[in-house]
JSON list of C-alpha atoms in Angstrom, two decimals:
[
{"chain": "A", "resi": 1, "resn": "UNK", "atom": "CA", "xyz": [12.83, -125.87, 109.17]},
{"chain": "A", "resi": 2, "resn": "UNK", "atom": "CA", "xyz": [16.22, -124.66, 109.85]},
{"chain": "A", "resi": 3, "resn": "UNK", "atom": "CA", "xyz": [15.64, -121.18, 108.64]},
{"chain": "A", "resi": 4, "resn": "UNK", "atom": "CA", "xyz": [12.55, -121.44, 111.07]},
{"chain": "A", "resi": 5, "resn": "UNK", "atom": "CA", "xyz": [14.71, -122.33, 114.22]},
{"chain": "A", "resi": 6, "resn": "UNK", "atom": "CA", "xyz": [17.50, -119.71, 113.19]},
{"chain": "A", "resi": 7, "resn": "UNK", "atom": "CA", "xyz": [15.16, -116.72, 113.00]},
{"chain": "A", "resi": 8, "resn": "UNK", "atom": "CA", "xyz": [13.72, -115.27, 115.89]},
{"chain": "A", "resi": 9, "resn": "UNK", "atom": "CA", "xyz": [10.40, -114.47, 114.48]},
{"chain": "A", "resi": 10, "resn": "UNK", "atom": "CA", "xyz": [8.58, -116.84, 116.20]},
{"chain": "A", "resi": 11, "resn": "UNK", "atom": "CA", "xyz": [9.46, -117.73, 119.87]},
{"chain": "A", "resi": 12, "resn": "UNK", "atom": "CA", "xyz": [9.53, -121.81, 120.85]},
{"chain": "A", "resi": 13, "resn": "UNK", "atom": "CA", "xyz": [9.07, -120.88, 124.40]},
{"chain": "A", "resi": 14, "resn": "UNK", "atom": "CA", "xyz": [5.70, -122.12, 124.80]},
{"chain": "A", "resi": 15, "resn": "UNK", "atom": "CA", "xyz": [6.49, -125.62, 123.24]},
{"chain": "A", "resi": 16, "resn": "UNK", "atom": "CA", "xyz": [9.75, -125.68, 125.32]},
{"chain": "A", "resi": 17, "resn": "UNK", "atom": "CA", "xyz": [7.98, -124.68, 128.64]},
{"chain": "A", "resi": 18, "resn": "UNK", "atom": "CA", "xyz": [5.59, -127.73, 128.07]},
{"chain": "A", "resi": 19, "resn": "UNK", "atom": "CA", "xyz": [8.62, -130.45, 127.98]},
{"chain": "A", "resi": 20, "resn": "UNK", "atom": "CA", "xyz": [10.06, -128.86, 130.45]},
{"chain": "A", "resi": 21, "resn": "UNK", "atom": "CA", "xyz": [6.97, -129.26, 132.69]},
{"chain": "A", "resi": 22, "resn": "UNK", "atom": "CA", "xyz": [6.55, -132.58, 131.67]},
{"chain": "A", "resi": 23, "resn": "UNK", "atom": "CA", "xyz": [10.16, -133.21, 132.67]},
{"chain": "A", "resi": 24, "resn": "UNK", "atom": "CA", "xyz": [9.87, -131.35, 136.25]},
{"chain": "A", "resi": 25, "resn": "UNK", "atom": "CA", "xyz": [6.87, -133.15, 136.92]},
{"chain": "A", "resi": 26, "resn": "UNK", "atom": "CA", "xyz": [8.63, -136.88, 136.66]},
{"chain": "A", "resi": 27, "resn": "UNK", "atom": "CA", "xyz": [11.41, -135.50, 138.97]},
{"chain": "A", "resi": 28, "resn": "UNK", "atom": "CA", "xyz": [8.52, -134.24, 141.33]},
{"chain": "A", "resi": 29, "resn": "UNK", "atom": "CA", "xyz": [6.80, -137.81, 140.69]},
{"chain": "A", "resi": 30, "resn": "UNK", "atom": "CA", "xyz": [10.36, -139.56, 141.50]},
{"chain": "A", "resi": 31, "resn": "UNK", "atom": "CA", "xyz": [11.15, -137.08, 144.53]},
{"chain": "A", "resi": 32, "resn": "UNK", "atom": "CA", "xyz": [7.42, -138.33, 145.83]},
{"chain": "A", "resi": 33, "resn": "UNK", "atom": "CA", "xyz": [8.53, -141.93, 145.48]},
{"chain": "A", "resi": 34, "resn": "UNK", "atom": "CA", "xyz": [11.11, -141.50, 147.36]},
{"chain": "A", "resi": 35, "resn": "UNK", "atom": "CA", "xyz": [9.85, -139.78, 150.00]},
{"chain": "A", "resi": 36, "resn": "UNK", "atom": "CA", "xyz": [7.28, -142.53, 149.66]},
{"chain": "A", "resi": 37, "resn": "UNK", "atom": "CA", "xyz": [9.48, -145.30, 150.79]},
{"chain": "A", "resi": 38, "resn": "UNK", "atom": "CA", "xyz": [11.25, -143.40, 153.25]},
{"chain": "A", "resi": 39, "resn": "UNK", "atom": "CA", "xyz": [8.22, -142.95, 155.01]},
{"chain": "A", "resi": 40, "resn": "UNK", "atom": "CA", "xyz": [7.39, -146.81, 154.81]},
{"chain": "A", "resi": 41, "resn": "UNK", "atom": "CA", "xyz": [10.81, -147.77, 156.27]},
{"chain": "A", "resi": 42, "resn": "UNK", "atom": "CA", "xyz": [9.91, -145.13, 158.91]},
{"chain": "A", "resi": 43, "resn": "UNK", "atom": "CA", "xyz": [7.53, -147.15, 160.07]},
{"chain": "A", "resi": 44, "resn": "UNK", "atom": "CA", "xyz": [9.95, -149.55, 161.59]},
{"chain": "A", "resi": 45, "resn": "UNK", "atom": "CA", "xyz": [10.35, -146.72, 164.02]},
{"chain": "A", "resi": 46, "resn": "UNK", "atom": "CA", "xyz": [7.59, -145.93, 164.95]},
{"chain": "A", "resi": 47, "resn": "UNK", "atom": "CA", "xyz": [3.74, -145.62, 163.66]},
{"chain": "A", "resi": 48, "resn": "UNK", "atom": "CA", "xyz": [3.93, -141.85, 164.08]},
{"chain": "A", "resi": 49, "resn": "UNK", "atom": "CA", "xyz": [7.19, -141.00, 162.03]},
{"chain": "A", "resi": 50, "resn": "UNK", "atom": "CA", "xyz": [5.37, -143.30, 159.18]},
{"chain": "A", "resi": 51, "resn": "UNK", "atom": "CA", "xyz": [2.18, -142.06, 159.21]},
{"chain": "A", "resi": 52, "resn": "UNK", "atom": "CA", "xyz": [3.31, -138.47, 159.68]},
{"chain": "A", "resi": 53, "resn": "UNK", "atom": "CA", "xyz": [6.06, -139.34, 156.95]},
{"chain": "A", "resi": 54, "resn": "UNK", "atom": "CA", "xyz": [3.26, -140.73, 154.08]},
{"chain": "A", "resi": 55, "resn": "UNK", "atom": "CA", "xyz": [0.92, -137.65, 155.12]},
{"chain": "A", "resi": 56, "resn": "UNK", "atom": "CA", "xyz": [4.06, -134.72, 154.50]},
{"chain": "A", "resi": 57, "resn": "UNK", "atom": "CA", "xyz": [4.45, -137.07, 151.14]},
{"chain": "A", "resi": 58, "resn": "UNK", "atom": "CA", "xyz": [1.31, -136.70, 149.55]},
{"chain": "A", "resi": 59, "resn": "UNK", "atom": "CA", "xyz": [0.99, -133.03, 150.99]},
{"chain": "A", "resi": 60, "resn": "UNK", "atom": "CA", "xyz": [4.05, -132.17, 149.47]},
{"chain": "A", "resi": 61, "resn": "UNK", "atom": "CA", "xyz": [3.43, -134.16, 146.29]},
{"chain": "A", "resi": 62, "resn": "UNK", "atom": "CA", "xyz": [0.41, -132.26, 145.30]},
{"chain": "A", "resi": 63, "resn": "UNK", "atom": "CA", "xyz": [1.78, -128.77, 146.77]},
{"chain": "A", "resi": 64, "resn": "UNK", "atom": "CA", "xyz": [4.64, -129.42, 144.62]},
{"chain": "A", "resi": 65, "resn": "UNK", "atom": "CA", "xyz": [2.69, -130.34, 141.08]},
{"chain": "A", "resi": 66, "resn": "UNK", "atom": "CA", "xyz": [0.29, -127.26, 142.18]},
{"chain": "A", "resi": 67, "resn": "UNK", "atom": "CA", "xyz": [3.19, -124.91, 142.41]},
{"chain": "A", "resi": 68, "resn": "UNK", "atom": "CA", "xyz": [5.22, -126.14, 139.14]},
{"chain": "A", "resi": 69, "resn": "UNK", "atom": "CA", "xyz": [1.95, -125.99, 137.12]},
{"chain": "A", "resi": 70, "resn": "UNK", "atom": "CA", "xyz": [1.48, -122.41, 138.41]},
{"chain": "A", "resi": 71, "resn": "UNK", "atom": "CA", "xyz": [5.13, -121.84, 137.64]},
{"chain": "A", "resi": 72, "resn": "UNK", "atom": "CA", "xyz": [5.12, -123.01, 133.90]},
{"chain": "A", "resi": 73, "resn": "UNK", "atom": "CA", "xyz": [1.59, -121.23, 133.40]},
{"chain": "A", "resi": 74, "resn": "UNK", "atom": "CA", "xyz": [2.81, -118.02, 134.07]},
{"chain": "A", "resi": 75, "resn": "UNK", "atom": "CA", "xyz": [6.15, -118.44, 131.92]},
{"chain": "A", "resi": 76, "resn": "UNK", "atom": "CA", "xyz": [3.53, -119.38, 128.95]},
{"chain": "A", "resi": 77, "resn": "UNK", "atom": "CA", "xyz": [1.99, -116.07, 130.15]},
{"chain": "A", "resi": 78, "resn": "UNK", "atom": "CA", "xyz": [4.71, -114.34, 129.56]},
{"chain": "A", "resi": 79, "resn": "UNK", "atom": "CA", "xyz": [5.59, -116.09, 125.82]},
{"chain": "A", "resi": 80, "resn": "UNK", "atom": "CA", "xyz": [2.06, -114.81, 125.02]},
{"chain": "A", "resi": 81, "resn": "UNK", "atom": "CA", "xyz": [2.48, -111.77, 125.79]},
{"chain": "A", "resi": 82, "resn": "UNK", "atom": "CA", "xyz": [5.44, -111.04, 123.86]},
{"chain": "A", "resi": 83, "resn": "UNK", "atom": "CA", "xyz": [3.60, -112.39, 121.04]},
{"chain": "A", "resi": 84, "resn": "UNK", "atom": "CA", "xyz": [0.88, -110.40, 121.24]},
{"chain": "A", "resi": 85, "resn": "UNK", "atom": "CA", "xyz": [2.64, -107.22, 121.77]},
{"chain": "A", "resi": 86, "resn": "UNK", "atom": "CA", "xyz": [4.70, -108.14, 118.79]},
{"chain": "A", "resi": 87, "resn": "UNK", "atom": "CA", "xyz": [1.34, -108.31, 116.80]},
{"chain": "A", "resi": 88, "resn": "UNK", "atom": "CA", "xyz": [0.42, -104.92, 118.25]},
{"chain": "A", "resi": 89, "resn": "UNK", "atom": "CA", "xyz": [3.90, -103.37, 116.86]},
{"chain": "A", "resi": 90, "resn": "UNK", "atom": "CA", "xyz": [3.36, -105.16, 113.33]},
{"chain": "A", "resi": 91, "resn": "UNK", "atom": "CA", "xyz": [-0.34, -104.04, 113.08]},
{"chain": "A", "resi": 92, "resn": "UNK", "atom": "CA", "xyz": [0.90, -100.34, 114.43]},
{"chain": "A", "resi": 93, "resn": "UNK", "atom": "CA", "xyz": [3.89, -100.14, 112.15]},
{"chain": "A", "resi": 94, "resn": "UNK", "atom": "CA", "xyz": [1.96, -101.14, 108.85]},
{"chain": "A", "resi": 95, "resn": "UNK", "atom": "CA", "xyz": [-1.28, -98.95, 109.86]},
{"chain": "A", "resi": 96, "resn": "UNK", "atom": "CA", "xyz": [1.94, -95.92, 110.38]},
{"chain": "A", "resi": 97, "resn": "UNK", "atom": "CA", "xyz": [3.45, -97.14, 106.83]},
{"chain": "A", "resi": 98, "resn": "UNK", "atom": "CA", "xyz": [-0.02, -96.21, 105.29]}
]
């Protein structure tokens, strides 16, 4: 396992990428909440600023899942691709080798 994790055969980006998204998406989740009850105290003010306030919320809330999805998708992307070339290099360098 630790030989595994020293060499740099195989990239972990793609497992790595996933936590992280799991991670940004409970900060996105807790920045929501927030927002959330910001918007409910701003109807003390006035029924505008509250309703506007809960709308921009759950706008931004699924804008800002949308967008970190997208975000973390093309990252894997671009893990896969290195993989892939690196299989094209192998298969090349043996097929040369013969």
């Amino acid at each position: 396992m630790i030989g595994k994790l020293l060499s740099f055969d195989k990239l972990m980006g793609e497992g790595l990428i996933k936590l992280l998204y799991y991670i940004g998406l409970i900060f996105i989740t807790l920045g929501a909440l927030g927002s959330l009850f910001a918007a409910l105290a701003a109807f003390r003010l006035s029924f505008g600023a509250g309703f506007s306030g809960l709308l921009l919320t759950c706008f931004g809330y699924v804008v800002g899942v949308l967008v970190w999805r997208v975000t973390c998708e093309l990252w894997i992307v671009l893990f896969a691709q290195y993989n892939k070339v690196s299989k094209i290099e192998a298969a090349v360098v043996k097929k040369d080798d013969n």
